[in-house]
Amino acid sequence: MKMKRMRRRDIELVQKIVTHFFIITIGMGMLYPVAWLISASFKETSIIFTAPSLFPKTITFQNYIEGWKGIGIVNFGTFFKNSFLISFLCVVANLVFCSLTAFAFGRLKFPGRDFWFALMMLTLMLPSHVTTIPRYVIFRTLGWVDTILPLVVPRLFATDAFFIFLLVQFVRTIPKDLDESAVIDGCGKFSIYLRIIMPLTVPALITTMLFTFLWTWDDFFNHLLYLNSPQKYTVPMGLRLFLDASGISSWGPMFAMSVLSLVPCFVLFFSLQKYFIQGITTTGLKG
Amino acid sequence: MKHRSIHFFKDVFSSYTFLLPWLAGFFFLTLYPMGYSLYLSFTNFNVLQSPRWVGLRNYLIMFTGNAQFPRDERFLNSLWVTFRYVFLSVPLKLLFALAVAMLMNQKLRFIPFYRTLYYIPTLLGGSVAIAVLWRRIFSADGLVNLLLRTFFGVPNPPSWISDPRYALYTLVALAVWQFGSPMIIFLAGLKQIPQEYYEASSVDGAGKIRQFFAITLPGLSPIIFFNFVMQMISAFQVFTQAFIISGGSGGPLDSTMFYSLYLYLKGFAFAEMGYASAMAWFLLVIIAALTALAFKISGSLVTYGSGE
């Protein structure tokens, strides 16, 4: 009897080890390209494509120094500054205006609510191309091309339906009793939003923040449309400029700047990932 | 009575105040642009001069052409490239995502860590840096061929991204590699399937495979459907990867000329904004039709509720 139980436990242990091994092996295979990128950024350009090893014998920071200089008068510092500014403004705008809209849809009762909500959900499926050209024409007429306005201003109008949906789902899980007792205490709608709903939707707000940052940081299409002068370029535009200008000779600096461009995403993701899983399991996301 | 109705209107008014930013955005940044785009699709428009009405000509050039305006073969090619990409990458991605989600649904230590690890490619996915990396990895003397030569002894591996036969598949591989978002949604779905079903069926003698088809798949069907629709919609719009990997050309030989890329080139490089608007509207029709079709098919396949 005792023998048998021992044996079963042994089998389970072996099974667990095999599963861990399996998960780690696939995981390493998947992360290999990223690891290779990071390692290549510290290798001398001449050996990047001849040595498959992830661990270079000599580590050089030359690629980072050279890459940072960028093209001509504009260095990567400018690109990073521009990217951070745009991402920051978009994050703030999305947090305020998507949550206000979500509060209205998730909590308030008013005629026409379900109709507007259905329309909002439809915009989630709308391919962005349909509005790209008219919006370009509008922003051009306003003289906004080659400024950051076309990238930031739409966020002030809660155009990211995905986050509204995410926040509405979250708002609906908050017990109604809380609002009712607040009303008895003399709270108006705005104080209910500010004092009750906002603090309780923090996990979803953090997810909104994380994804707004990531998608704005990585956005290439809109930056390509609206930013024309290199002084206003963002990091993705800078990388692309670098790729075109430097040709095949300087892959090392190119990789070094690519790694740098990923650092803010890593930092943000790892510091917030606890909330992130919580926030998105309520719904789906793009990508 | 009068007092109450004043109160009612005040209440409605204050509710709509919260909705005001979104409403303004909906009308001025979505609805009006949609109408304008539909109008532009019937015009010749190069931004500098005002639009000139040409009726159905843009649509005619897209599909049939006539003696005066030949059919746009590059458009049809971009449609074909995109369809192949969508219907290869989306099912493969979902398959991979489901397999990994099931692997992650076990009771093991370090699972939160593994989940984070597997999400990293998706996290970085849309960035130019990863597209640049991909372009370099799959080039003739890139990492993939270095590995193929060194470890598998393949003497003459193809030069993936510069070979029109394989270029599209490197982009499919990139899409499948970024399976993280459907994976997390699958994982959430797997956790909602009651554990008792598995226990009861294993008492009845059902094996793992039987359980997968009888419990897991039906239980997940709404989520599979949701993931399929969302991934399909975003796959139709893929742009950055194609732009960077082909250097903005859609090459070699238009083999990675995606619909979005061609639309961008037509609208902004060749300044044919009327034509690009027509393309945008046709994309909307495709996506709406495929979504409706998916809903219709799913009616018989998707099981909602407790799985009785």
PDB file of C-alpha atoms in Angstrom, chain A residues 2 10 90 175 282:
ATOM      1  CA  LYS A   2       2.679   2.440   1.072  1.00  0.00           C
ATOM      2  CA  ASP A  10       6.987   9.753  -8.069  1.00  0.00           C
ATOM      3  CA  CYS A  90      -2.412  60.225 -24.894  1.00  0.00           C
ATOM      4  CA  PRO A 175     -22.016  46.943  -6.477  1.00  0.00           C
ATOM      5  CA  THR A 282     -12.726  40.715 -18.585  1.00  0.00           C
TER       6      THR A 282
END
